[in-house]
Structure formats: C-alpha cells, structure tokens
XYZ file of C-alpha atoms in Angstrom:
710
model
C -120.094 -172.037 -178.182
C -116.972 -169.254 -175.552
C -114.177 -168.569 -177.006
C -113.103 -170.934 -173.620
C -114.345 -174.029 -175.513
C -113.640 -172.923 -178.561
C -109.173 -172.868 -177.413
C -110.229 -176.042 -175.644
C -111.551 -177.777 -178.402
C -108.207 -176.294 -179.876
C -105.341 -177.468 -177.073
C -106.518 -180.985 -177.984
C -106.461 -180.815 -181.585
C -102.460 -179.409 -180.190
C -102.116 -182.653 -179.223
C -102.511 -184.952 -180.616
C -100.798 -182.916 -184.036
C -104.918 -182.847 -185.615
C -103.506 -179.129 -187.254
C -105.808 -179.203 -190.440
C -108.621 -179.630 -188.117
C -107.697 -176.279 -186.093
C -107.417 -174.137 -189.934
C -110.589 -175.244 -191.039
C -112.213 -175.428 -187.624
C -111.540 -171.713 -187.493
C -111.290 -170.626 -190.568
C -115.273 -171.664 -190.696
C -116.712 -170.071 -187.095
C -118.711 -166.866 -187.175
C -117.203 -163.567 -187.397
C -118.060 -163.024 -183.182
C -115.959 -166.047 -182.397
C -112.959 -164.801 -184.604
C -111.343 -163.612 -180.888
C -107.728 -162.261 -181.438
C -107.009 -165.110 -178.843
C -108.201 -167.967 -181.809
C -107.408 -166.342 -184.078
C -103.684 -165.717 -183.050
C -104.237 -169.839 -182.538
C -104.707 -169.827 -186.256
C -101.513 -167.872 -187.064
C -99.765 -170.908 -185.338
C -101.670 -173.176 -186.395
C -100.510 -172.171 -190.302
C -96.369 -171.981 -189.203
C -97.463 -176.092 -186.830
C -98.077 -176.930 -190.833
C -95.236 -175.600 -191.789
C -93.376 -177.171 -189.759
C -94.812 -180.467 -189.993
C -93.798 -180.691 -194.005
C -91.798 -178.248 -193.846
C -91.567 -177.649 -198.375
C -91.395 -175.021 -200.778
C -95.333 -175.534 -201.814
C -95.605 -175.341 -198.134
C -94.471 -171.479 -198.020
C -98.142 -170.306 -198.187
C -98.835 -171.063 -194.919
C -96.226 -169.165 -193.499
C -97.884 -166.737 -195.973
C -101.039 -166.698 -194.402
C -99.332 -166.681 -190.770
C -98.029 -163.163 -191.673
C -101.395 -161.887 -192.377
C -102.733 -163.494 -189.024
C -100.453 -161.740 -187.080
C -99.911 -158.765 -189.097
C -103.798 -158.339 -188.984
C -103.444 -158.610 -185.050
C -100.555 -156.412 -184.313
C -102.575 -153.266 -183.031
C -103.765 -155.546 -180.134
C -101.210 -157.719 -179.635
C -97.962 -156.615 -181.224
C -96.215 -155.781 -178.011
C -96.198 -158.776 -176.506
C -92.844 -161.299 -177.671
C -95.334 -164.564 -177.767
C -96.691 -162.339 -181.418
C -93.171 -160.977 -181.845
C -91.641 -164.953 -181.731
C -94.361 -166.335 -183.550
C -94.330 -163.795 -186.910
C -90.713 -163.927 -186.381
C -90.350 -167.259 -187.143
C -92.679 -167.457 -189.928
C -90.318 -164.480 -192.351
C -88.071 -166.787 -190.253
C -88.754 -169.789 -192.500
C -89.791 -167.356 -195.327
C -86.160 -166.103 -195.740
C -86.745 -162.768 -194.814
C -84.108 -162.004 -193.241
C -84.500 -158.292 -192.307
C -88.332 -158.969 -190.253
C -87.304 -162.094 -189.276
C -84.458 -160.673 -187.445
C -86.356 -157.729 -186.355
C -89.403 -159.324 -184.073
C -86.932 -162.077 -182.611
C -85.137 -159.866 -181.600
C -87.944 -158.216 -179.200
C -89.159 -162.106 -178.092
C -85.069 -162.794 -176.559
C -86.344 -164.743 -173.948
C -88.768 -167.265 -175.158
C -87.723 -171.305 -176.195
C -85.544 -171.291 -179.596
C -85.323 -167.537 -180.611
C -81.077 -167.335 -179.761
C -80.822 -170.363 -182.203
C -83.223 -168.668 -184.594
C -80.662 -165.308 -184.133
C -77.663 -167.662 -184.379
C -79.079 -169.132 -187.326
C -79.816 -165.244 -188.654
C -75.772 -164.233 -187.776
C -74.135 -167.748 -189.476
C -76.561 -166.652 -192.569
C -75.350 -162.970 -192.949
C -72.149 -163.361 -192.229
C -71.476 -165.994 -194.622
C -74.088 -164.260 -197.880
C -76.361 -168.208 -197.602
C -79.968 -168.594 -197.001
C -81.683 -168.810 -194.036
C -82.301 -172.514 -194.435
C -78.588 -173.310 -195.513
C -77.579 -172.357 -192.275
C -79.721 -174.353 -190.610
C -78.016 -177.610 -192.407
C -74.860 -176.214 -190.784
C -72.589 -176.764 -193.628
C -70.604 -179.699 -194.404
C -71.407 -182.377 -192.206
C -74.290 -179.826 -190.495
C -71.558 -179.562 -187.918
C -69.449 -176.493 -190.414
C -70.380 -173.539 -188.689
C -70.856 -174.592 -184.979
C -66.749 -175.692 -185.502
C -66.637 -172.159 -186.615
C -67.987 -170.824 -184.054
C -66.602 -173.087 -181.846
C -63.035 -171.894 -182.672
C -64.243 -167.828 -183.368
C -65.283 -168.458 -179.080
C -61.875 -169.088 -178.013
C -60.630 -166.231 -180.069
C -63.329 -164.250 -178.308
C -62.942 -165.989 -174.690
C -59.387 -167.444 -174.616
C -57.199 -165.648 -177.248
C -53.763 -167.113 -175.618
C -55.226 -170.790 -176.858
C -55.848 -169.812 -180.344
C -51.938 -170.823 -181.486
C -52.569 -173.436 -179.985
C -55.025 -175.509 -181.369
C -53.817 -177.752 -185.358
C -53.583 -175.990 -188.409
C -57.189 -177.919 -190.664
C -56.119 -181.498 -192.024
C -55.845 -181.987 -195.495
C -58.459 -183.932 -197.814
C -56.090 -186.705 -198.775
C -54.610 -186.900 -195.296
C -58.411 -187.226 -193.774
C -58.507 -190.639 -196.577
C -55.713 -191.807 -195.504
C -56.781 -192.610 -192.108
C -60.340 -193.665 -193.362
C -58.570 -196.051 -195.399
C -55.996 -197.295 -192.949
C -58.810 -197.918 -190.349
C -61.203 -199.623 -192.966
C -64.702 -198.394 -192.226
C -66.097 -194.686 -192.904
C -66.023 -192.006 -190.343
C -69.303 -189.892 -190.647
C -68.383 -186.068 -192.215
C -68.968 -184.656 -189.241
C -65.665 -186.294 -187.774
C -64.285 -184.915 -191.096
C -64.818 -181.600 -190.541
C -63.944 -181.570 -187.759
C -59.743 -182.247 -188.271
C -61.369 -179.677 -191.521
C -61.554 -176.879 -188.900
C -58.553 -177.894 -186.100
C -56.289 -181.265 -186.313
C -55.268 -181.283 -183.012
C -53.250 -179.272 -180.915
C -49.520 -177.993 -180.187
C -48.475 -177.908 -176.331
C -49.942 -178.463 -173.223
C -53.334 -179.470 -172.484
C -55.879 -177.079 -174.286
C -58.448 -178.616 -170.878
C -57.514 -178.730 -167.112
C -58.465 -181.549 -166.375
C -55.146 -182.623 -168.577
C -57.170 -183.324 -172.334
C -55.496 -182.463 -174.807
C -57.436 -182.768 -178.447
C -55.765 -185.551 -180.665
C -55.090 -185.135 -184.966
C -55.150 -187.765 -187.189
C -51.393 -188.209 -186.662
C -52.286 -189.419 -183.454
C -55.244 -191.981 -183.616
C -53.517 -194.874 -184.555
C -50.642 -194.675 -181.767
C -53.555 -193.962 -178.495
C -55.699 -196.984 -180.102
C -52.046 -199.195 -180.390
C -51.463 -197.617 -176.615
C -54.791 -198.609 -175.310
C -54.684 -202.152 -176.747
C -50.784 -202.855 -175.623
C -52.270 -201.813 -171.734
C -55.696 -204.084 -172.413
C -52.897 -206.474 -173.540
C -50.992 -206.607 -170.250
C -53.440 -206.454 -167.664
C -56.489 -209.572 -169.142
C -54.580 -211.004 -171.788
C -54.735 -211.531 -175.552
C -57.880 -212.592 -175.124
C -59.299 -209.389 -173.477
C -61.459 -208.625 -176.566
C -63.912 -210.785 -175.234
C -63.933 -209.580 -171.528
C -67.536 -208.114 -170.704
C -68.002 -204.998 -168.337
C -70.221 -206.869 -165.100
C -73.763 -206.120 -166.170
C -74.476 -204.358 -162.264
C -71.408 -202.102 -163.309
C -72.503 -201.203 -167.413
C -75.000 -198.328 -167.366
C -74.774 -198.218 -170.881
C -76.624 -200.966 -171.659
C -78.465 -200.304 -174.428
C -76.248 -197.406 -175.961
C -72.757 -197.988 -176.527
C -71.953 -202.752 -176.989
C -70.481 -203.867 -173.966
C -66.203 -204.388 -174.647
C -63.133 -202.894 -173.758
C -62.178 -200.994 -176.432
C -63.065 -201.477 -180.143
C -60.488 -200.048 -183.190
C -63.941 -198.356 -184.491
C -64.289 -196.085 -181.177
C -61.378 -193.071 -182.525
C -60.570 -190.679 -179.772
C -60.465 -186.751 -180.378
C -59.105 -186.056 -176.736
C -57.291 -188.110 -174.443
C -56.676 -186.886 -171.013
C -53.712 -187.872 -169.337
C -53.063 -187.716 -165.599
C -50.814 -188.072 -162.966
C -51.347 -190.954 -161.298
C -53.512 -192.901 -163.440
C -51.248 -195.446 -164.683
C -53.805 -195.517 -168.032
C -55.442 -192.161 -170.056
C -58.634 -191.574 -170.671
C -60.120 -190.960 -174.453
C -63.394 -189.449 -176.223
C -64.790 -191.302 -178.943
C -66.242 -191.099 -182.042
C -67.959 -194.183 -181.319
C -68.625 -196.131 -185.146
C -70.594 -198.821 -184.074
C -72.947 -197.910 -181.200
C -75.417 -200.576 -179.980
C -77.997 -200.667 -182.524
C -81.100 -200.512 -179.699
C -80.318 -196.806 -178.484
C -77.264 -196.423 -179.519
C -76.133 -193.123 -182.175
C -73.075 -193.760 -184.778
C -70.839 -191.045 -184.701
C -72.298 -190.320 -180.765
C -69.374 -189.641 -178.531
C -68.416 -191.537 -175.444
C -65.214 -191.718 -172.488
C -63.189 -194.191 -172.510
C -61.558 -195.615 -169.556
C -59.712 -198.748 -168.781
C -58.919 -199.819 -165.464
C -56.228 -202.708 -164.175
C -59.430 -204.157 -162.350
C -62.546 -204.738 -164.330
C -64.909 -203.369 -161.667
C -62.982 -200.047 -162.301
C -63.267 -199.729 -166.122
C -65.465 -197.229 -167.494
C -67.882 -196.605 -170.101
C -69.450 -193.260 -170.534
C -72.181 -191.451 -173.115
C -71.409 -188.112 -173.042
C -72.987 -186.073 -176.517
C -75.191 -187.670 -178.708
C -72.371 -185.787 -180.909
C -69.921 -183.044 -181.933
C -72.742 -180.583 -182.299
C -73.222 -180.525 -178.709
C -70.330 -180.715 -177.702
C -69.455 -177.882 -179.529
C -72.611 -176.567 -178.734
C -71.614 -177.019 -174.987
C -68.394 -175.397 -174.964
C -69.346 -172.123 -177.142
C -72.276 -171.797 -174.015
C -70.114 -171.917 -171.444
C -67.574 -169.963 -172.712
C -70.572 -166.826 -173.578
C -71.740 -167.468 -169.854
C -68.032 -167.473 -167.868
C -68.758 -171.525 -166.770
C -65.241 -171.955 -169.141
C -62.882 -169.850 -169.045
C -58.498 -169.185 -169.107
C -56.605 -169.785 -166.463
C -53.752 -168.415 -166.143
C -52.469 -170.625 -163.575
C -53.502 -173.632 -165.023
C -52.998 -172.487 -168.693
C -55.666 -173.939 -169.725
C -59.316 -173.726 -169.635
C -61.211 -174.456 -167.028
C -64.794 -175.575 -165.878
C -66.085 -172.978 -162.679
C -68.097 -174.230 -160.205
C -70.316 -171.219 -160.415
C -69.377 -169.386 -163.950
C -67.567 -166.741 -163.378
C -68.255 -166.170 -159.687
C -64.714 -164.974 -157.763
C -64.839 -165.123 -154.340
C -66.127 -161.904 -151.982
C -64.945 -160.178 -149.199
C -64.928 -157.281 -147.585
C -62.138 -154.842 -147.173
C -60.743 -154.515 -144.284
C -62.236 -150.694 -144.063
C -65.879 -152.352 -144.579
C -65.982 -154.887 -141.956
C -64.433 -151.941 -139.756
C -67.369 -150.183 -140.819
C -70.063 -153.133 -140.497
C -68.329 -153.602 -136.903
C -68.455 -150.509 -135.825
C -72.074 -150.270 -136.954
C -73.457 -153.118 -134.991
C -71.752 -151.962 -131.750
C -74.079 -148.672 -131.928
C -76.800 -149.979 -133.263
C -77.535 -153.671 -132.546
C -74.991 -154.086 -129.288
C -71.390 -154.552 -128.116
C -69.588 -158.025 -128.828
C -66.582 -159.673 -127.042
C -66.622 -162.687 -128.921
C -66.212 -163.954 -132.595
C -66.566 -167.066 -134.024
C -64.430 -166.726 -136.585
C -63.888 -168.997 -140.249
C -61.282 -170.836 -140.286
C -62.441 -171.645 -144.760
C -63.836 -169.094 -146.912
C -64.031 -170.013 -150.544
C -66.805 -167.808 -151.356
C -67.034 -165.305 -148.506
C -65.839 -164.871 -145.164
C -68.552 -165.140 -143.002
C -67.457 -164.591 -139.516
C -70.491 -164.753 -136.756
C -70.490 -161.995 -133.651
C -71.828 -162.643 -130.552
C -73.837 -159.744 -128.773
C -74.279 -160.494 -124.980
C -77.660 -160.203 -123.078
C -78.049 -157.004 -121.429
C -80.864 -156.030 -119.330
C -82.656 -154.051 -122.008
C -82.043 -156.702 -124.186
C -82.112 -159.567 -122.569
C -80.726 -162.938 -124.950
C -78.447 -163.280 -127.239
C -77.870 -162.118 -131.106
C -76.004 -163.360 -133.246
C -74.492 -161.231 -136.913
C -73.659 -162.716 -139.833
C -70.425 -160.834 -140.796
C -69.526 -161.604 -144.594
C -72.430 -162.417 -146.557
C -73.282 -158.033 -147.489
C -69.611 -158.266 -149.359
C -71.365 -160.511 -152.447
C -74.172 -158.701 -154.002
C -77.004 -161.242 -154.754
C -78.590 -161.786 -157.730
C -81.766 -159.430 -157.172
C -83.931 -158.818 -159.858
C -84.612 -155.975 -161.555
C -86.968 -153.757 -160.168
C -86.306 -154.906 -156.898
C -86.137 -152.548 -154.307
C -83.846 -153.381 -151.225
C -80.092 -153.849 -151.652
C -77.956 -157.056 -153.291
C -76.592 -157.249 -150.092
C -77.434 -158.530 -146.553
C -76.370 -160.114 -143.260
C -78.448 -162.545 -141.251
C -79.152 -161.844 -137.487
C -80.676 -164.553 -135.507
C -82.023 -164.284 -131.265
C -80.875 -166.474 -128.740
C -82.548 -167.128 -125.183
C -80.132 -166.122 -122.190
C -80.038 -169.594 -121.312
C -78.488 -170.703 -124.304
C -75.677 -172.770 -124.553
C -73.597 -171.247 -127.078
C -70.550 -173.443 -126.560
C -72.274 -176.639 -127.363
C -71.297 -179.454 -130.493
C -74.550 -180.605 -130.257
C -76.966 -180.340 -132.721
C -79.501 -179.607 -130.503
C -77.536 -176.506 -129.483
C -75.646 -175.264 -132.079
C -78.285 -174.944 -134.845
C -78.737 -171.380 -134.626
C -74.822 -171.392 -136.198
C -75.389 -173.932 -139.129
C -78.293 -172.133 -140.361
C -76.755 -168.569 -140.297
C -73.967 -169.923 -142.712
C -76.018 -171.864 -144.839
C -78.363 -169.468 -145.183
C -75.333 -166.580 -145.503
C -74.231 -169.375 -148.553
C -77.644 -170.072 -150.115
C -77.532 -167.132 -152.792
C -74.105 -167.804 -153.644
C -74.797 -171.676 -154.245
C -78.603 -171.234 -155.794
C -77.843 -168.143 -157.588
C -80.652 -166.180 -156.057
C -81.426 -163.126 -153.500
C -82.570 -163.466 -149.756
C -85.105 -160.899 -148.740
C -88.143 -159.581 -145.773
C -90.709 -162.232 -146.129
C -88.981 -164.704 -148.008
C -89.476 -168.846 -146.464
C -86.688 -171.192 -146.495
C -87.930 -174.707 -145.683
C -84.566 -176.790 -143.423
C -86.203 -180.281 -144.846
C -86.461 -182.367 -141.135
C -87.103 -180.810 -137.838
C -84.641 -178.469 -136.746
C -82.722 -180.523 -133.859
C -84.989 -180.740 -130.198
C -87.754 -178.364 -131.985
C -90.881 -178.941 -134.030
C -89.215 -176.065 -135.968
C -89.561 -176.701 -140.245
C -88.561 -173.480 -141.796
C -86.860 -169.688 -142.338
C -88.375 -166.689 -141.805
C -86.594 -163.978 -143.062
C -87.723 -160.386 -141.702
C -86.412 -157.142 -141.073
C -83.786 -157.176 -138.049
C -84.139 -153.828 -135.717
C -81.262 -151.791 -133.971
C -81.906 -150.609 -130.702
C -84.168 -147.306 -131.655
C -86.103 -150.316 -133.314
C -86.457 -149.312 -136.476
C -84.922 -151.966 -139.216
C -81.519 -152.878 -139.526
C -79.253 -150.791 -142.302
C -75.400 -150.110 -142.935
C -73.979 -148.121 -144.598
C -70.471 -148.904 -145.194
C -66.798 -146.769 -145.026
C -65.391 -145.863 -147.764
C -67.859 -147.491 -150.261
C -70.832 -146.603 -148.875
C -72.344 -149.867 -150.210
C -76.390 -150.431 -147.929
C -76.453 -153.651 -146.134
C -80.024 -155.241 -144.742
C -80.169 -157.305 -141.664
C -82.197 -159.847 -141.559
C -84.021 -161.902 -138.362
C -84.107 -165.475 -139.102
C -87.553 -166.490 -137.145
C -88.014 -170.163 -136.551
C -91.617 -171.597 -138.073
C -93.742 -175.059 -137.273
C -94.997 -175.976 -140.739
C -98.475 -175.277 -140.275
C -96.794 -171.819 -139.861
C -95.482 -171.980 -143.177
C -98.071 -172.742 -144.756
C -100.240 -170.077 -142.908
C -97.879 -168.076 -144.629
C -97.920 -169.465 -148.352
C -101.532 -169.336 -148.820
C -101.557 -165.615 -146.947
C -98.635 -163.670 -146.820
C -96.166 -162.414 -144.208
C -97.644 -159.855 -143.008
C -101.367 -161.897 -142.044
C -98.720 -164.634 -139.945
C -96.750 -161.854 -138.084
C -100.113 -160.435 -137.600
C -100.958 -163.491 -135.922
C -97.997 -163.773 -133.439
C -99.079 -159.874 -132.195
C -102.736 -160.926 -131.894
C -101.304 -164.407 -130.131
C -98.904 -162.092 -127.877
C -95.859 -163.480 -129.225
C -93.188 -161.346 -128.011
C -90.973 -159.674 -130.433
C -88.362 -158.603 -131.422
C -88.868 -162.823 -132.063
C -86.562 -164.415 -129.249
C -86.343 -168.210 -130.298
C -88.562 -170.404 -128.142
C -88.538 -174.016 -128.551
C -91.401 -174.299 -127.129
C -93.386 -171.887 -128.295
C -96.827 -171.767 -129.196
C -97.820 -172.741 -132.584
C -100.042 -169.470 -133.930
C -101.514 -172.014 -136.350
C -102.105 -175.076 -134.856
C -103.941 -176.792 -137.257
C -104.325 -175.233 -139.743
C -104.608 -176.800 -143.113
C -104.095 -174.893 -146.014
C -107.321 -174.610 -149.097
C -106.270 -176.566 -151.950
C -107.404 -174.873 -154.727
C -106.055 -176.587 -158.498
C -107.015 -173.687 -160.188
C -104.416 -171.305 -159.467
C -102.294 -171.414 -162.131
C -105.071 -170.922 -165.092
C -104.942 -166.957 -165.433
C -100.632 -167.408 -165.209
C -99.220 -166.769 -168.654
C -95.524 -168.305 -169.020
C -93.605 -169.732 -172.166
C -91.154 -172.681 -171.424
C -87.254 -172.550 -172.452
C -84.364 -174.064 -172.355
C -83.212 -171.370 -169.646
C -83.350 -173.125 -165.457
C -84.148 -170.522 -162.492
C -81.583 -171.778 -159.749
C -84.230 -170.520 -157.074
C -88.483 -169.584 -156.887
C -87.630 -166.160 -156.253
C -85.497 -165.627 -159.346
C -88.253 -167.667 -161.282
C -90.683 -165.558 -159.431
C -89.419 -162.849 -160.688
C -89.049 -163.898 -164.379
C -92.807 -164.567 -164.683
C -94.182 -161.599 -163.458
C -91.814 -159.872 -165.827
C -93.328 -161.722 -168.962
C -96.688 -161.136 -168.208
C -96.879 -157.946 -167.460
C -95.197 -158.089 -171.409
C -98.173 -160.005 -172.587
C -100.375 -157.002 -170.462
C -101.937 -160.170 -168.161
C -102.884 -159.227 -164.684
C -101.613 -160.726 -161.759
C -102.936 -158.719 -159.174
C -105.361 -161.802 -158.039
C -102.513 -164.642 -158.303
C -101.329 -165.768 -154.849
C -97.844 -167.462 -156.271
C -98.000 -169.374 -152.642
C -101.389 -170.503 -152.443
C -102.177 -173.943 -151.926
C -102.209 -176.120 -155.132
C -102.232 -179.084 -154.470
C -102.508 -180.751 -150.576
C -99.563 -183.235 -151.121
C -96.292 -184.400 -150.439
C -95.878 -185.480 -154.161
C -96.496 -184.452 -157.749
C -96.927 -186.745 -161.117
C -96.627 -185.028 -164.177
C -97.072 -186.306 -168.019
C -96.042 -184.426 -170.448
C -95.091 -184.758 -173.704
C -91.337 -183.755 -175.674
C -88.919 -184.820 -178.563
C -86.271 -186.650 -177.202
C -83.010 -188.548 -179.239
C -82.648 -190.822 -176.716
C -83.010 -191.752 -173.192
C -80.105 -190.220 -171.555
C -82.109 -187.105 -172.452
C -84.443 -188.408 -169.081
C -83.175 -187.377 -165.369
C -83.567 -189.708 -162.533
C -86.737 -188.672 -162.047
C -88.487 -188.666 -164.934
C -89.957 -192.603 -166.946
C -91.013 -192.981 -169.869
C -94.906 -193.757 -170.488
C -94.269 -196.463 -173.044
C -90.794 -197.950 -172.828
C -90.737 -199.625 -176.216
C -90.749 -196.615 -178.079
C -87.502 -196.358 -179.213
C -88.556 -199.535 -181.141
C -90.347 -197.527 -183.151
C -88.555 -195.035 -185.831
C -87.733 -191.377 -185.260
C -88.340 -189.411 -187.394
C -86.334 -187.236 -190.176
C -83.818 -184.858 -187.054
C -83.827 -188.357 -185.469
C -86.218 -188.150 -182.827
C -88.752 -189.594 -180.862
C -91.810 -187.487 -179.801
C -92.398 -188.854 -176.114
C -94.335 -189.519 -173.596
C -92.309 -188.837 -169.811
C -93.929 -189.108 -166.594
C -91.408 -186.887 -163.903
C -92.324 -187.358 -159.743
C -91.820 -183.331 -158.044
C -91.403 -183.066 -154.596
C -92.617 -180.016 -152.957
C -89.618 -178.227 -150.795
C -91.872 -178.905 -147.192
C -92.520 -181.676 -147.625
C -95.734 -181.214 -147.481
C -97.614 -179.484 -150.111
C -97.158 -177.531 -153.295
C -96.918 -174.325 -153.717
C -98.774 -172.745 -157.115
C -95.422 -170.600 -158.183
C -92.779 -173.457 -156.711
C -95.057 -176.413 -158.676
C -94.798 -173.999 -162.248
C -91.437 -173.672 -161.277
C -90.306 -177.317 -161.338
C -91.956 -177.813 -164.119
C -90.309 -175.293 -166.147
C -86.618 -176.936 -164.773
C -87.584 -180.559 -165.764
C -88.282 -179.021 -169.286
C -85.491 -176.463 -170.089
C -83.057 -179.797 -171.258
C -86.381 -181.156 -174.039
C -87.074 -180.422 -177.677
C -91.122 -179.411 -177.611
C -90.831 -178.142 -180.937
C -92.964 -175.108 -180.963
C -95.333 -176.382 -178.477
C -94.051 -173.912 -175.284
C -96.532 -171.901 -174.412
C -98.116 -173.452 -171.198
C -101.374 -174.136 -171.059
C -102.160 -175.792 -167.833
C -103.132 -178.629 -167.168
C -105.100 -181.571 -167.091
C -105.890 -183.417 -163.103
C -105.594 -187.633 -165.318
C -106.117 -188.879 -161.916
C -104.916 -189.667 -158.119
C -102.322 -192.495 -156.701
C -103.587 -194.568 -153.408
C -101.772 -192.377 -151.322
C -103.456 -189.581 -152.699
C -100.287 -188.414 -155.094
C -101.840 -185.894 -158.154
C -101.293 -187.257 -161.583
C -101.787 -183.690 -164.010
C -101.111 -183.572 -168.152
C -99.242 -180.548 -168.469
C -100.707 -179.299 -171.497
C -98.354 -176.650 -174.591
C -99.382 -174.672 -177.195
C -97.681 -173.465 -179.948
C-alpha cells in the first residue's frame, strides 16, 4: 500500500472512532510503510485511546504516544502540531514542566490556550492538572476567581463594587426559603462575590443581584405581571409565533425557579429585565442552571425570553476574554464596564499638521483641487474627498480620500508595504459629480466604503486586492473593485510621507471590473489581468468607462476541486474577519510545518458555483451553537443521551455562499469553512485533511464532507 492509501484508511477509521483498529493496523505494517506521517497518526491514535476512556489504567496509551512523538522529534519536532500532540500527552500525564514547554510552542492551535490556562491554575494552587480541569467547587470555582482577577487587572476601579462573599448559612437559608435545590454553580458564584454595591456594574444599566435582593425582585416581577395580566398570569403564554426558545425554556411569563443574578433597570422602561439561572428548564433541550434573559412587558407580544448561556462558566469565560481583548473595558464617562464594538479601537484622525502635509502632497503630486467633499459624521475616521479637476495633461477627474490613512490597518507580519493608505478613482471629464443619482454617486460611495472596510473587517487593503460589490454598480455591469497603485504626475507610484510624523501613506487607484475579469484575476493574478488590459489597449492610467470592453468576455474559470489537497491547516476558535488576514495565517502555518505552498493558487476556482453545502462533525450541547445557515443532519439528535460532559456528537450541514455570487476560490472556501467551525468543539480532530465530494444537488450545488484529523 502507498502512504496515501494507508492515510486514507486511517482517516476512515478516525471518522468512525475505530481508534484501536488504527493502532493494530499501524503496528502491524512493515517497517518501510511506517513513514513519519503514518507514525504521527499512531501517536495521535494513542492519545485518542486515552481520550475515549480517560482513566488511570489508560495512561499507558499516553506514555506510548510520548515515545512515538519523541522518536519523530528529529523530523517534525519544530512544528506546532507535533508540540501540541506531545504537549497534550504530557498534560494528561500530569507532567507540568514538559506540557508547558511544548504547548507554549503551539499557541495558535485550537485547544492550546485552554490547556495553558489550566496549567496556570495548577501552578498557582499547587494542584494536579486534572484537578485544575475539574474546575474546583461546582466546576466554576477557578473560572470565577479568574473573573475577579480580570476585574482587578483590567478594571481596578470596579473591584470594590463587587459584594463580599456570602456565607454558607446565608446560601442554605435562601435555598430553604425558595423550596428547591440550587445548583453548585449558583452557590459558588455567591461564595465568590454576593451581588454588588453602588452604581450598575455594566454600562447598559446591569447590576449584580445579592442573595438578600433575590426574593424582593421576584415579588416585584410577580406584582408587575399581576397588574398587567391579572391574577391568573401564570397561565398566560407567549404566542407561538413570538416564542423562539421552544425546547429550551418553558413558555411562561415567569417562574420562581428563574433566580436572578443580574438585573437591568433603564430609564423609560416600565419594568426591569433579568438575567436568571433557570432551575426548571424545558425537558427537551434545556439545561439545568442555564442562563436566560427575562424581559416582561405590558403587551404579551413584547415579552421576551432568551437563552443566553448554557452555564455561568461560559458567561464568565466570555467576560474574561472580552477584557483581555479590549472588547470589554472600564468607561470613565459611564463609570461602568462597557462592551466596545471594535475591541480597543479608538477613532483615528490626522493631526492638523498631517492633514496639511497630505493636502500639500496631493496638490503637488496628483493635482490641484479647489473643492473638497467634507464628511459631516466621522465616528471612526474623518474621510473627506478631494476633487482634482481635469487638465489638458490629465483630462479626467481624480477623486482622492483624505482621512483613511490616519488609521493603521491590521497588516500581517512580514507585509512589505505601509499600513496607511488613501484611495483614488479616475472619472471622465463628463461625469456629473453634483448628481445624487446612484449611477453618478457610486464612485463617492465606494471611496467611503473602501476607506472604512479595513476598520469594519479588521483587515487591510493593498495592491492587487479585489472587493466584490455584490450587485452590479448602478448603470454598469461592473461587479468588483480592483486596487492598483495610483500614479503621481511623473507616472510613479504615489506615496506620501507626512510631516511631522513621517507616516508613509500609499495611494491606491480603484479599477471597476466585470465579473469575468474578476474570475480571471482570481484564477491567475492581478498582473496577468493588467497584461490583458494592455494587450486590449485599455487606456492607462485607468479612467472609469462604463462602456469599456470586457477583456475577459466569455471567460469561464477552470474548476479544480483538488486545489486544497496540499494545504495544511488547523481549525482554531479564532475567527478571521478578512480573507487576506486569513491568507497570511495560512502561509505562516504552512511555513511552520515546512509545507511548500509555491504551487498553490489561493484564488483558483475550486467550485464554479455560488453556493457550497458542507457537512462536518462537531460536539455540541444544544441547537443554540448552530448558525442561522446551519442545520442538523439528524433532527432527533437531542432525543439521544449525551456523553458524560453533556455533549452530543453532531453531523452539521451548512450552506456557504461565495463573495462574488459566481464561484468559490480555494482560499475563500477554506476561510468560510474555518469561520463556520470556529465556534464548535471539534475535540482532538482539529486538523484539516481535505474534503470528500458527496454529490451535487439539482441546481449544481456541490455537497462536501470536511475531513478533520487529530
């Protein structure tokens, strides 16, 4: 058997969790068939045998995995995947030193940070790694301690606002008065801190509820409901077409078994909203102790019940990660923690000196202007548009943005250009710049769109990038924008060095493309397309001509469904906002594992279809973890018994759509697959191992199964 045949056989067994079969098969192979890749699969299989049945006796499999990986160290010991796998083995062998050494070399892989967090807890508390994984009392003791620690580190102004821990006597007394059992998670929350003092903790008017306040809020809720719905309010139900949490939360207006731990009181609202522990969930898919949002209202159609988190662990983890990433920060103005839409993003504006320097550069190197379209509302950047009028030498308008370059784009490591840019577009002298009709206004609109795209998508724009417009631009058949270097008056690349900062700002010119031209560019590259422009004698520098020749008319991209076969990738929980940021991550990952991508065309057409259906396996706790574009292959999945962690092994089907509405590039497909999987638990199966084409639907939509290895 060839190595490829051996690996394919192993993949099939992995899919079916026939791990022992993999071990038996590889161990009995002849020596010459035990290649590095095959032996790596053996080490992975040993790890998986332990994972399937984690007990003291099965630690022998972890020891064998370590032996295999150490044997392979001279060949692949510098790769992240090797370090993760041997680090995993050491972790569950409770070898802190070796686990930490290797996991720190695999930080970009999914699951690594979680293991490192457990390592920190174990070191701090002097406990075993497995005890750290158990989480302490209620399974949440350590995560709640980390929440308090994060408050002290990132928002120390709020530390004293957290209430003192509740005593066991107080917790027991409340449980007795309520008349039902409270979860250990709930108890541990109040052992960590019990409510709060002072103003709301969060900027949306949310404050923590103490044990002493719970029953008063419950009484207040019931009084409100009785006032608006009568004495029989308990029998009132939210209309089925308005109730979206069927199967998770019982359809009712309120229950005493919904115990609030946060309350939101806003001016103008006639009743507070609550974040509650639900100790009486729907039997179908609800989770005991799940966190739900309860918002009463005067009209039944305005009442809201929402599933928020499966447990307090998930809530605390989101808060901690938000603070670490700058998405949740203390606001002096509001004297509370505030969620920020763009992490720690702050508006970026040129200084007065920089703007003067920019304008001087435009006047001297692109053309004089006496008209500026000033932006009235500037929440992030202040982006004016300078209008350079036609001259005998340059018989066209040039519109230039002024303000985009104040923001440093998120360029990848190793990027050779500047993170600062401005946009230009050349328009014929007959263009009606005064008109607000879309057929005349779209150049201005797209200058503004592109100037903010790096902010909104946390990405970057540079030479050769293409941005689909969605629908054709009004009055044209153009469906895409290509960026090329803008020329100065001397025909050289326009680059400004602003005083006094020295900031280097590149100017890019926008060239509208037809759909076929875009597809040609994606399959070949921007240089090849520009050569066609030259061959067809398209004027340069390019000036928008809504009637210009389509240099790729009739072009149909070559579909090659094998384009991703030689690309290595590991799925992580990091979602990538932009395609080019993802491309840099893919290149870095493949370089780390010494996989040569020289022959890989990331923009080659992998499917000539605007839609692709993907199928993949993941571990989920509820339907809430699915996106709107996903469904379960087995709709009765939750009728089955979950595993010991409350997880169901699900086959998920997702519909993905290409950005241009015509075809999928190879990199685009992998990017969308990654972001779809980034919120799922893949267990140890995090490595992309290609896909199988299961068939095609009647409209030609490919249906593929994503192969994930460990």
